[in-house]
Amino acid sequence: PDAPHGRLAAKVYRDRRFRAFANNADYADAGRIRDRRLAKAVRKGSRRGRRESQRLWVEREWEALVALKQAGASVPRAVDHNDVAVLMEFLGDDSGPAPLLAECRLQGEALQGAWLALRQDLALLLLAGFVHGDLSPYNVLYCENRPRMIDLPQAIAVDDLSDSWSLFHRDVENVAGYFQRQGLEIDVLQEAVGLWERYAL
């Protein structure tokens, strides 16, 4: 819909039973809950636990979008949220949403520029204290000649998990793979280590 904030999109979350991350310990929600009974419900996957876990995922995406936008990262502007949805800036035009990066065939300066822009966003992500946790060419849109990161419900704080470095390295590897397939030479490990040491430590 169009609104005073511009054209908006509503991301509505399905029940956690249907989410790919529902049983993935890398993104455990229970540790964020102070109420022991509620934390237990989340771990057991009860109906109450799934509702709370879904609420936490919505809250996590909202917090990440707000923090990253404030840091200057190229993410959709978050407008509002409730327990089951986030209202945010629509990325696209009258013909529809912007294409996924995975659907684009970039060359030359456009390819190099897109990698540098995404690399800068990875740095801003770390500076804001987050690891995306599921970054790939399938959750980056290519809008107005630059990549825009989306889908942040599984974003974690850099110091939330002892293995956040591994998730970050995987994020870099996943997106760098797209650029390598288009012909750009990237040393994935060097890029990941360089960003991590400069912006996360």
Coordinates of C-alpha atoms in Angstrom, one line a residue:
P1 CA 0.0 0.0 0.0
D2 CA 1.0 3.6 -0.5
A3 CA 1.2 5.7 2.7
P4 CA 2.8 8.9 4.1
H5 CA 5.9 6.8 4.6
G6 CA 5.9 5.8 0.9
R7 CA 5.0 2.4 -0.5
L8 CA 5.2 -0.2 2.2
A9 CA 5.4 -4.0 2.5
A10 CA 4.1 -6.1 5.4
K11 CA 6.2 -9.2 6.2
V12 CA 3.9 -11.6 8.1
Y13 CA 5.4 -14.5 9.9
R14 CA 4.1 -18.0 9.7
D15 CA 3.8 -20.3 12.7
R16 CA 7.3 -21.4 13.7
R17 CA 6.4 -25.0 12.9
F18 CA 6.7 -24.1 9.3
R19 CA 10.0 -22.2 9.5
A20 CA 13.3 -23.7 8.3
F21 CA 15.0 -22.4 11.4
A22 CA 12.5 -23.8 13.9
N23 CA 14.7 -26.6 15.3
N24 CA 18.1 -25.1 14.5
A25 CA 20.2 -24.7 17.7
D26 CA 22.3 -22.0 16.0
Y27 CA 19.4 -19.6 16.4
A28 CA 18.1 -20.7 19.8
D29 CA 15.6 -18.3 21.3
A30 CA 15.3 -19.7 24.8
G31 CA 18.4 -18.0 26.1
R32 CA 16.9 -14.6 25.6
I33 CA 13.9 -15.3 27.9
R34 CA 14.2 -14.6 31.6
D35 CA 11.0 -16.5 32.5
R36 CA 12.2 -20.1 33.1
R37 CA 8.8 -21.6 32.3
L38 CA 8.5 -19.7 29.1
A39 CA 12.0 -20.6 28.1
K40 CA 11.2 -24.2 28.7
A41 CA 8.1 -23.9 26.6
V42 CA 10.2 -22.5 23.7
R43 CA 12.7 -25.3 24.1
K44 CA 10.0 -28.0 24.1
G45 CA 8.2 -26.4 21.1
S46 CA 4.8 -26.2 22.9
R47 CA 2.0 -24.0 21.4
R48 CA 2.9 -21.3 23.9
G49 CA 6.5 -21.7 23.2
R50 CA 6.0 -21.4 19.4
R51 CA 4.0 -18.2 19.9
E52 CA 6.8 -16.7 22.1
S53 CA 9.5 -17.8 19.7
Q54 CA 7.6 -16.2 16.8
R55 CA 7.3 -13.0 18.7
L56 CA 11.0 -13.1 19.4
W57 CA 11.8 -13.5 15.8
V58 CA 9.6 -10.6 14.8
E59 CA 11.2 -8.5 17.5
R60 CA 14.7 -9.6 16.4
E61 CA 14.1 -8.5 12.8
W62 CA 12.6 -5.2 13.9
E63 CA 15.6 -4.4 16.2
A64 CA 18.1 -5.4 13.5
L65 CA 16.4 -3.3 10.8
V66 CA 16.2 -0.3 13.0
A67 CA 19.8 -0.6 14.2
L68 CA 21.2 -1.3 10.7
K69 CA 19.3 1.6 9.1
Q70 CA 20.7 3.9 11.8
A71 CA 24.2 2.6 11.1
G72 CA 23.7 3.5 7.4
A73 CA 23.3 -0.1 6.0
S74 CA 21.2 -0.6 2.9
V75 CA 18.2 -2.4 4.4
P76 CA 14.5 -1.6 4.2
R77 CA 13.3 1.2 6.5
A78 CA 11.3 -0.4 9.3
V79 CA 8.0 1.5 10.0
D80 CA 6.1 -0.5 12.6
H81 CA 5.6 -4.0 14.0
N82 CA 3.4 -6.2 16.2
D83 CA 3.8 -9.8 17.4
V84 CA 3.3 -11.4 14.0
A85 CA 4.4 -8.9 11.3
V86 CA 6.9 -6.1 10.4
L87 CA 5.8 -3.2 8.2
M88 CA 8.7 -1.9 6.2
E89 CA 9.7 0.1 3.1
F90 CA 8.7 -1.7 -0.2
L91 CA 11.8 -2.3 -2.4
G92 CA 10.7 -2.2 -6.0
D93 CA 8.6 -0.1 -8.4
D94 CA 5.2 -0.1 -10.2
S95 CA 6.1 -3.3 -12.0
G96 CA 6.7 -5.2 -8.8
P97 CA 9.4 -6.0 -6.1
A98 CA 13.0 -5.6 -6.9
P99 CA 14.7 -8.8 -8.2
L100 CA 16.8 -11.1 -6.0
L101 CA 20.5 -10.7 -6.5
A102 CA 20.6 -14.4 -7.5
E103 CA 18.4 -13.5 -10.5
C104 CA 20.7 -10.7 -11.7
R105 CA 23.5 -11.1 -14.2
L106 CA 25.9 -8.2 -13.4
Q107 CA 29.1 -7.4 -15.3
G108 CA 32.0 -5.1 -15.2
E109 CA 31.7 -2.0 -13.0
A110 CA 28.1 -2.9 -11.9
L111 CA 29.4 -6.3 -10.6
Q112 CA 32.4 -4.7 -8.8
G113 CA 30.2 -1.9 -7.4
A114 CA 27.6 -4.3 -6.1
W115 CA 30.3 -6.4 -4.3
L116 CA 31.9 -3.3 -2.7
A117 CA 28.4 -2.0 -1.6
L118 CA 27.5 -5.4 -0.1
R119 CA 30.9 -5.6 1.6
Q120 CA 30.3 -2.2 3.1
D121 CA 27.0 -3.4 4.4
L122 CA 28.6 -6.5 6.0
A123 CA 31.0 -4.1 7.8
L124 CA 28.1 -1.9 9.0
L125 CA 26.3 -5.1 10.1
L126 CA 29.3 -5.9 12.4
L127 CA 29.7 -2.3 13.5
A128 CA 26.0 -2.4 14.6
G129 CA 26.8 -5.5 16.6
F130 CA 25.0 -8.1 14.3
V131 CA 25.7 -11.1 12.2
H132 CA 23.0 -11.8 9.6
G133 CA 23.1 -15.5 10.0
D134 CA 21.5 -16.5 6.7
L135 CA 22.8 -14.2 4.1
S136 CA 22.8 -15.4 0.5
P137 CA 22.0 -14.1 -3.0
Y138 CA 18.4 -15.2 -2.3
N139 CA 17.8 -12.7 0.5
V140 CA 19.5 -9.7 -1.1
L141 CA 17.5 -7.6 -3.5
Y142 CA 19.0 -5.6 -6.3
C143 CA 17.3 -2.2 -6.1
E144 CA 18.3 1.1 -7.7
N145 CA 21.6 -0.3 -8.9
R146 CA 22.7 -1.6 -5.5
P147 CA 22.2 -4.7 -3.3
R148 CA 19.8 -4.4 -0.3
M149 CA 19.9 -6.9 2.5
I150 CA 16.6 -8.4 3.7
D151 CA 15.3 -11.2 5.9
L152 CA 16.9 -10.6 9.3
P153 CA 14.8 -12.5 11.8
Q154 CA 17.7 -14.9 12.5
A155 CA 20.2 -12.0 13.0
I156 CA 22.2 -12.5 16.2
A157 CA 24.3 -10.2 18.2
V158 CA 28.0 -10.7 17.6
D159 CA 28.5 -11.7 21.2
D160 CA 25.3 -13.8 21.6
L161 CA 26.9 -17.0 20.4
S162 CA 30.4 -18.4 20.8
D163 CA 30.2 -19.5 17.1
S164 CA 29.0 -16.2 15.6
W165 CA 32.3 -16.0 13.6
S166 CA 31.4 -19.2 11.8
L167 CA 27.9 -17.8 10.9
F168 CA 29.5 -14.6 9.6
H169 CA 32.1 -16.5 7.6
R170 CA 29.3 -18.6 6.0
D171 CA 27.4 -15.3 5.2
V172 CA 30.5 -13.9 3.4
E173 CA 31.1 -17.2 1.6
N174 CA 27.5 -17.4 0.4
V175 CA 27.3 -14.0 -1.1
A176 CA 30.9 -14.0 -2.4
G177 CA 30.1 -17.2 -4.2
Y178 CA 27.6 -15.3 -6.4
F179 CA 30.1 -12.7 -7.4
Q180 CA 32.8 -15.4 -8.1
R181 CA 30.4 -17.2 -10.4
Q182 CA 29.9 -13.9 -12.3
G183 CA 33.7 -13.7 -12.8
L184 CA 34.9 -11.5 -9.8
E185 CA 38.0 -12.8 -8.0
I186 CA 37.4 -12.8 -4.2
D187 CA 39.5 -14.4 -1.5
V188 CA 36.6 -15.3 0.8
L189 CA 38.6 -16.2 3.9
Q190 CA 40.7 -13.0 3.6
E191 CA 37.7 -10.9 3.2
A192 CA 35.8 -12.5 6.1
V193 CA 38.8 -12.4 8.5
G194 CA 39.6 -8.8 7.5
L195 CA 36.0 -7.6 8.2
W196 CA 35.7 -9.5 11.4
E197 CA 39.0 -8.3 12.8
R198 CA 38.4 -4.7 11.9
Y199 CA 34.7 -4.4 12.8
A200 CA 33.7 -7.1 15.2
L201 CA 36.7 -7.4 17.6

